[in-house]
């Protein structure tokens, strides 16, 4: 059993390990996962053989990575087809194939437990009344967009779900007023995608000071309006009293792993079972703290497919190590790398 397995997730704390201890634990676990996937997934084995990757691995940066886009073009699974319990797909832009992630029952069960353990750090151990900055129609769509799937996933952490927008996408002032009459004097949860929070929450004219906001995505549109994270938090505090604000970063290819913004808004933090490496997009070497590069995400959760060490197409920078409100690295996502292409590994996938 993994040292990070959530046997008792309601008691589990996942922001506890300083970076030196985290690296030792993760290298051991991820090295074992690398060999497990090498044996069980032939396309992954071809990648490792082609780049001559093998133990020993002394640091996280030594582990072989896969470019995340390979999950859009290849079937990558480490369990037999008859053991696949669920196939997750990402949202793809027009003309682009979505990623496909294969989960067996064990992996499918671990994902929500570890997500819950992560969010419990800011939400506590009980379900809170929940205000959703979206329309109920987003979760009724039978095709269930990525946005709808995100809302549905977060609804597991709340109760008395109330939607800020009506079926036509207009602010439902009466619904919000009723929610705050019932719950405005106690802690409650707010969830929404970042741009929608910015667009609709500030204009409610409501006191949201007892709320905890969890949000993600949509920064590109805010950047076009010259709104950064500091301004986002400042305006929410000034206009609706909302001071408990937590952005998060995650992806379907490492489902269940989210990197959570600390209470002070000073960066994204890694739970104990995950970490990031920032690499130079030309040399692929790890860059020092404070220098931007491509974000690599590592997690012990992907046991049914080789998604444990992934190079994303997002630019980021590590702002500090063991110097914030939680231990470990704190980092910032700077945006997408235009026309990012992780060459090398992808070329080996078609070889027999």
Protein backbone atom coordinates (compact mmCIF):
# COMPACT_ATOMS: atom_id res chain seq x y z
CA UNK A 1 0.00 0.00 0.00
CA UNK A 2 1.17 3.50 -0.83
CA UNK A 3 2.42 5.57 2.07
CA UNK A 4 -0.01 8.21 0.78
CA UNK A 5 -3.07 5.93 0.67
CA UNK A 6 -6.06 7.57 2.38
CA UNK A 7 -7.13 4.80 4.74
CA UNK A 8 -8.83 7.35 7.02
CA UNK A 9 -9.24 10.46 4.83
CA UNK A 10 -11.45 12.28 7.36
CA UNK A 11 -8.41 12.45 9.69
CA UNK A 12 -5.80 12.90 7.00
CA UNK A 13 -3.76 16.09 6.59
CA UNK A 14 -2.14 16.58 3.22
CA UNK A 15 -0.14 19.81 3.64
CA UNK A 16 2.42 18.57 6.15
CA UNK A 17 5.70 17.63 4.43
CA UNK A 18 8.62 19.99 4.07
CA UNK A 19 10.24 19.74 0.65
CA UNK A 20 13.24 17.54 1.61
CA UNK A 21 11.02 14.90 3.24
CA UNK A 22 8.45 15.16 0.46
CA UNK A 23 11.07 14.60 -2.25
CA UNK A 24 12.47 11.48 -0.57
CA UNK A 25 9.01 9.97 -0.14
CA UNK A 26 7.79 10.88 -3.63
CA UNK A 27 10.91 9.73 -5.48
CA UNK A 28 10.59 6.29 -3.94
CA UNK A 29 6.88 6.02 -4.67
CA UNK A 30 7.07 7.45 -8.19
CA UNK A 31 10.05 5.29 -9.12
CA UNK A 32 8.01 2.23 -8.17
CA UNK A 33 5.07 3.53 -10.20
CA UNK A 34 7.34 4.12 -13.18
CA UNK A 35 8.42 0.48 -13.18
CA UNK A 36 4.85 -0.69 -12.63
CA UNK A 37 3.64 1.25 -15.66
CA UNK A 38 6.69 0.13 -17.69
CA UNK A 39 5.63 -3.49 -17.19
CA UNK A 40 1.92 -2.94 -17.76
CA UNK A 41 1.70 -0.33 -20.56
CA UNK A 42 3.48 -1.16 -23.81
CA UNK A 43 3.39 2.37 -25.32
CA UNK A 44 4.85 3.79 -22.11
CA UNK A 45 7.53 1.08 -22.13
CA UNK A 46 8.50 2.12 -25.68
CA UNK A 47 8.97 5.70 -24.50
CA UNK A 48 11.22 4.66 -21.62
CA UNK A 49 13.23 2.32 -23.83
CA UNK A 50 13.68 4.98 -26.49
CA UNK A 51 15.01 7.57 -24.05
CA UNK A 52 16.93 4.93 -22.10
CA UNK A 53 15.23 5.87 -18.85
CA UNK A 54 15.83 3.71 -15.84
CA UNK A 55 16.71 3.72 -12.15
CA UNK A 56 18.21 4.88 -9.96
CA UNK A 57 16.31 8.17 -9.66
CA UNK A 58 17.76 10.44 -6.99
CA UNK A 59 15.53 13.50 -7.45
CA UNK A 60 12.06 14.24 -8.76
CA UNK A 61 13.65 15.98 -11.73
CA UNK A 62 15.38 12.70 -12.68
CA UNK A 63 12.11 10.84 -13.28
CA UNK A 64 11.06 10.42 -16.92
CA UNK A 65 8.05 12.53 -17.91
CA UNK A 66 5.38 12.24 -20.56
CA UNK A 67 4.03 15.28 -22.41
CA UNK A 68 0.41 15.65 -21.33
CA UNK A 69 -0.80 15.91 -24.92
CA UNK A 70 -0.04 12.22 -25.50
CA UNK A 71 -3.28 11.41 -23.69
CA UNK A 72 -5.09 13.07 -26.60
CA UNK A 73 -3.48 10.86 -29.23
CA UNK A 74 -2.71 7.49 -27.62
CA UNK A 75 -4.42 4.93 -25.44
CA UNK A 76 -2.33 4.83 -22.30
CA UNK A 77 -3.52 2.43 -19.62
CA UNK A 78 -1.82 0.03 -17.24
CA UNK A 79 -4.79 -2.22 -16.53
CA UNK A 80 -6.53 -4.76 -18.79
CA UNK A 81 -9.50 -3.48 -20.73
CA UNK A 82 -11.92 -5.56 -18.67
CA UNK A 83 -10.71 -3.83 -15.50
CA UNK A 84 -11.44 -0.32 -16.80
CA UNK A 85 -14.17 1.05 -14.56
CA UNK A 86 -14.39 4.60 -15.91
CA UNK A 87 -12.96 6.59 -18.81
CA UNK A 88 -12.62 10.33 -18.22
CA UNK A 89 -12.31 12.81 -21.06
CA UNK A 90 -11.04 16.37 -21.00
CA UNK A 91 -12.60 19.29 -22.80
CA UNK A 92 -10.91 19.84 -26.15
CA UNK A 93 -10.95 22.93 -28.29
CA UNK A 94 -12.63 22.74 -31.69
CA UNK A 95 -10.90 20.19 -33.91
CA UNK A 96 -8.82 18.81 -31.03
CA UNK A 97 -9.22 15.35 -29.58
CA UNK A 98 -9.88 15.20 -25.85
CA UNK A 99 -7.59 13.41 -23.43
CA UNK A 100 -8.77 9.98 -22.32
CA UNK A 101 -7.91 8.74 -18.84
CA UNK A 102 -8.55 5.12 -17.83
CA UNK A 103 -9.45 4.35 -14.23
CA UNK A 104 -9.93 1.00 -12.55
CA UNK A 105 -12.06 0.76 -9.42
CA UNK A 106 -9.11 1.40 -7.09
CA UNK A 107 -8.03 4.57 -8.89
CA UNK A 108 -11.62 5.79 -9.26
CA UNK A 109 -12.15 5.42 -5.51
CA UNK A 110 -8.86 7.10 -4.52
CA UNK A 111 -9.48 10.21 -6.64
CA UNK A 112 -12.46 11.68 -4.72
CA UNK A 113 -10.97 10.69 -1.36
CA UNK A 114 -7.76 12.57 -1.98
CA UNK A 115 -9.55 15.55 -3.49
CA UNK A 116 -11.67 15.68 -0.34
CA UNK A 117 -8.60 15.45 1.87
CA UNK A 118 -7.04 18.38 -0.01
CA UNK A 119 -10.08 20.65 0.08
CA UNK A 120 -10.78 19.78 3.70
CA UNK A 121 -7.81 21.99 4.58
CA UNK A 122 -9.89 25.06 3.71
CA UNK A 123 -13.48 23.78 3.95
CA UNK A 124 -13.34 21.75 7.15
CA UNK A 125 -14.79 18.31 7.74
CA UNK A 126 -18.50 18.89 7.10
CA UNK A 127 -20.54 19.84 4.08
CA UNK A 128 -21.27 23.53 3.92
CA UNK A 129 -24.25 25.30 2.35
CA UNK A 130 -23.15 25.98 -1.22
CA UNK A 131 -23.60 28.88 -3.61
CA UNK A 132 -22.73 27.95 -7.20
CA UNK A 133 -21.75 30.80 -9.53
CA UNK A 134 -23.36 29.18 -12.56
CA UNK A 135 -26.72 27.99 -13.89
CA UNK A 136 -28.32 24.67 -12.97
CA UNK A 137 -28.60 23.95 -16.69
CA UNK A 138 -24.83 23.37 -16.83
CA UNK A 139 -25.21 20.11 -14.90
CA UNK A 140 -28.33 19.00 -16.79
CA UNK A 141 -26.64 18.82 -20.19
CA UNK A 142 -26.54 15.09 -21.08
CA UNK A 143 -23.13 15.53 -22.75
CA UNK A 144 -21.81 17.16 -19.52
CA UNK A 145 -19.19 19.70 -20.52
CA UNK A 146 -15.96 20.04 -18.58
CA UNK A 147 -17.54 23.03 -16.86
CA UNK A 148 -20.55 20.96 -15.88
CA UNK A 149 -18.36 18.12 -14.66
CA UNK A 150 -16.38 20.58 -12.55
CA UNK A 151 -19.55 21.96 -10.96
CA UNK A 152 -20.90 18.46 -10.29
CA UNK A 153 -17.62 17.37 -8.71
CA UNK A 154 -17.55 20.33 -6.36
CA UNK A 155 -21.21 19.90 -5.43
CA UNK A 156 -20.14 16.78 -3.51
CA UNK A 157 -18.59 19.13 -0.93
CA UNK A 158 -21.72 21.21 -0.34
CA UNK A 159 -25.40 21.06 0.56
CA UNK A 160 -28.50 23.17 -0.13
CA UNK A 161 -26.99 23.95 -3.55
CA UNK A 162 -28.18 27.32 -4.80
CA UNK A 163 -27.29 28.63 -8.27
CA UNK A 164 -26.50 32.31 -8.77
CA UNK A 165 -27.76 32.25 -12.39
CA UNK A 166 -31.15 31.20 -13.68
CA UNK A 167 -31.74 28.87 -16.64
CA UNK A 168 -31.17 31.76 -19.06
CA UNK A 169 -27.87 32.72 -17.50
CA UNK A 170 -29.16 35.80 -15.70
CA UNK A 171 -28.50 36.60 -12.04
CA UNK A 172 -31.25 35.09 -9.88
CA UNK A 173 -31.31 37.74 -7.18
CA UNK A 174 -34.17 36.13 -5.29
CA UNK A 175 -32.41 32.76 -5.08
CA UNK A 176 -29.26 34.42 -3.73
CA UNK A 177 -31.29 36.49 -1.27
CA UNK A 178 -33.03 33.36 0.00
CA UNK A 179 -29.74 31.49 0.37
CA UNK A 180 -28.18 34.29 2.39
CA UNK A 181 -31.30 34.57 4.56
CA UNK A 182 -30.85 30.89 5.43
CA UNK A 183 -27.06 30.68 5.65
CA UNK A 184 -25.51 34.16 5.49
CA UNK A 185 -24.69 34.16 9.19
CA UNK A 186 -22.68 30.91 9.11
CA UNK A 187 -19.82 29.51 7.06
CA UNK A 188 -20.78 28.60 3.52
CA UNK A 189 -19.02 27.48 0.33
CA UNK A 190 -18.95 29.36 -2.97
CA UNK A 191 -17.71 27.67 -6.14
CA UNK A 192 -17.34 29.03 -9.65
CA UNK A 193 -14.99 29.35 -12.55
CA UNK A 194 -12.77 32.37 -12.12
CA UNK A 195 -14.13 34.59 -14.90
CA UNK A 196 -17.75 33.89 -13.94
CA UNK A 197 -16.97 34.74 -10.31
CA UNK A 198 -15.49 38.04 -11.48
CA UNK A 199 -18.40 38.72 -13.81
CA UNK A 200 -21.31 37.93 -11.50
CA UNK A 201 -20.30 37.74 -7.84
CA UNK A 202 -19.16 41.33 -7.40
CA UNK A 203 -22.44 42.71 -8.76
CA UNK A 204 -24.68 40.88 -6.29
CA UNK A 205 -24.50 43.69 -3.77
CA UNK A 206 -24.50 41.06 -1.06
CA UNK A 207 -22.52 40.44 2.11
CA UNK A 208 -20.51 37.27 1.44
CA UNK A 209 -18.11 37.71 4.36
CA UNK A 210 -18.91 34.27 5.82
CA UNK A 211 -18.19 32.53 2.53
CA UNK A 212 -15.18 30.54 1.39
CA UNK A 213 -14.63 30.81 -2.36
CA UNK A 214 -12.99 27.97 -4.30
CA UNK A 215 -12.41 28.84 -7.96
CA UNK A 216 -10.33 27.80 -10.97
CA UNK A 217 -9.78 28.54 -14.65
CA UNK A 218 -10.65 31.53 -16.77
CA UNK A 219 -7.59 33.68 -16.04
CA UNK A 220 -6.94 34.40 -19.71
CA UNK A 221 -10.05 36.54 -20.01
CA UNK A 222 -9.19 38.36 -16.79
CA UNK A 223 -5.65 38.98 -17.96
CA UNK A 224 -7.10 40.69 -21.02
CA UNK A 225 -8.78 43.10 -18.58
CA UNK A 226 -5.51 43.59 -16.66
CA UNK A 227 -6.92 41.78 -13.61
CA UNK A 228 -4.34 39.66 -11.80
CA UNK A 229 -4.80 37.49 -8.72
CA UNK A 230 -4.02 40.31 -6.29
CA UNK A 231 -6.60 42.61 -7.89
CA UNK A 232 -9.13 39.76 -8.03
CA UNK A 233 -8.81 39.17 -4.29
CA UNK A 234 -8.75 42.89 -3.44
CA UNK A 235 -11.94 43.66 -5.32
CA UNK A 236 -13.83 40.67 -3.90
CA UNK A 237 -12.87 41.73 -0.38
CA UNK A 238 -13.82 45.37 -0.98
CA UNK A 239 -17.07 44.78 -2.86
CA UNK A 240 -18.62 41.77 -1.10
CA UNK A 241 -16.51 41.14 2.01
CA UNK A 242 -15.10 37.89 0.65
CA UNK A 243 -11.65 37.28 2.14
CA UNK A 244 -11.35 33.46 2.20
CA UNK A 245 -10.44 32.87 -1.43
CA UNK A 246 -8.66 29.80 -2.83
CA UNK A 247 -7.71 29.31 -6.46
CA UNK A 248 -6.71 25.80 -7.54
CA UNK A 249 -4.84 24.21 -10.43
CA UNK A 250 -5.46 20.71 -11.73
CA UNK A 251 -6.20 18.64 -14.82
CA UNK A 252 -8.12 15.55 -15.84
CA UNK A 253 -4.87 13.71 -16.63
CA UNK A 254 -4.11 13.74 -12.89
CA UNK A 255 -7.66 13.56 -11.66
CA UNK A 256 -8.00 13.96 -7.89
CA UNK A 257 -4.81 16.01 -7.57
CA UNK A 258 -5.29 19.74 -7.11
CA UNK A 259 -2.73 22.38 -6.21
CA UNK A 260 -4.44 24.78 -3.80
CA UNK A 261 -3.89 28.45 -3.14
CA UNK A 262 -2.91 29.24 0.43
CA UNK A 263 -4.95 31.53 2.71
CA UNK A 264 -2.66 34.48 2.04
CA UNK A 265 -2.94 34.24 -1.74
CA UNK A 266 0.84 33.89 -1.97
CA UNK A 267 0.86 30.95 -4.38
CA UNK A 268 -0.36 27.44 -5.13
CA UNK A 269 0.75 24.65 -2.80
CA UNK A 270 1.30 20.95 -3.42
CA UNK A 271 -0.43 18.30 -1.30
CA UNK A 272 1.93 15.73 0.23
CA UNK A 273 1.24 13.17 -2.51
CA UNK A 274 2.15 15.57 -5.34
CA UNK A 275 4.71 18.15 -6.40
CA UNK A 276 5.84 20.29 -9.32
CA UNK A 277 9.08 20.64 -11.25
CA UNK A 278 9.61 23.70 -13.47
CA UNK A 279 11.71 22.99 -16.57
CA UNK A 280 13.47 25.10 -19.16
CA UNK A 281 11.48 24.55 -22.40
CA UNK A 282 14.68 24.42 -24.44
CA UNK A 283 16.96 22.23 -22.33
CA UNK A 284 14.30 20.43 -20.21
CA UNK A 285 16.51 20.97 -17.15
CA UNK A 286 14.94 22.05 -13.86
CA UNK A 287 15.20 25.81 -13.39
CA UNK A 288 15.98 27.60 -10.10
CA UNK A 289 13.39 29.16 -7.81
CA UNK A 290 12.14 32.40 -9.34
CA UNK A 291 12.88 31.44 -12.95
CA UNK A 292 9.89 30.67 -15.21
CA UNK A 293 9.54 27.53 -17.29
CA UNK A 294 7.18 24.70 -18.18
CA UNK A 295 5.31 23.09 -15.30
CA UNK A 296 5.74 19.38 -14.70
CA UNK A 297 3.22 17.85 -12.29
CA UNK A 298 3.85 14.65 -10.35
CA UNK A 299 1.37 12.66 -8.30
CA UNK A 300 1.13 9.21 -6.76
CA UNK A 301 -2.58 8.89 -7.64
CA UNK A 302 -2.34 7.68 -11.29
CA UNK A 303 -2.00 3.94 -10.67
CA UNK A 304 -4.12 2.65 -13.57
CA UNK A 305 -2.43 4.73 -16.29
CA UNK A 306 1.04 6.30 -16.65
CA UNK A 307 0.07 9.83 -15.68
CA UNK A 308 2.21 10.11 -12.57
CA UNK A 309 4.89 12.39 -14.12
CA UNK A 310 3.49 14.77 -16.73
CA UNK A 311 4.93 17.77 -18.53
CA UNK A 312 2.14 20.29 -19.05
CA UNK A 313 1.95 23.08 -21.61
CA UNK A 314 1.58 25.70 -18.88
CA UNK A 315 4.23 28.21 -17.94
CA UNK A 316 4.90 28.70 -14.26
CA UNK A 317 7.40 29.72 -11.64
CA UNK A 318 8.25 28.45 -8.16
CA UNK A 319 8.09 31.46 -5.86
CA UNK A 320 9.48 29.84 -2.74
CA UNK A 321 10.16 26.61 -0.88
CA UNK A 322 9.13 25.94 2.73
CA UNK A 323 8.63 29.66 3.29
CA UNK A 324 4.85 30.05 3.22
CA UNK A 325 1.74 29.24 5.22
CA UNK A 326 2.03 25.55 4.23
CA UNK A 327 5.24 23.55 3.69
CA UNK A 328 6.67 22.60 0.31
CA UNK A 329 6.88 24.53 -2.93
CA UNK A 330 4.58 27.44 -3.63
CA UNK A 331 4.21 28.31 -7.28
CA UNK A 332 2.32 30.45 -9.75
CA UNK A 333 0.85 29.56 -13.14
CA UNK A 334 1.77 32.22 -15.69
CA UNK A 335 -0.29 31.01 -18.66
CA UNK A 336 -0.04 28.69 -21.64
CA UNK A 337 3.10 28.30 -23.72
CA UNK A 338 2.01 29.26 -27.26
CA UNK A 339 2.06 26.25 -29.59
CA UNK A 340 3.86 24.24 -26.92
CA UNK A 341 5.31 21.00 -28.17
CA UNK A 342 7.22 18.57 -25.98
CA UNK A 343 9.36 16.93 -28.64
CA UNK A 344 11.26 13.73 -28.04
CA UNK A 345 8.94 11.47 -26.10
CA UNK A 346 6.04 11.87 -28.50
CA UNK A 347 8.09 10.70 -31.46
CA UNK A 348 8.70 7.32 -29.87
CA UNK A 349 5.06 6.42 -29.38
CA UNK A 350 4.47 5.14 -32.87
CA UNK A 351 7.40 2.77 -32.84
CA UNK A 352 6.80 -0.91 -32.44
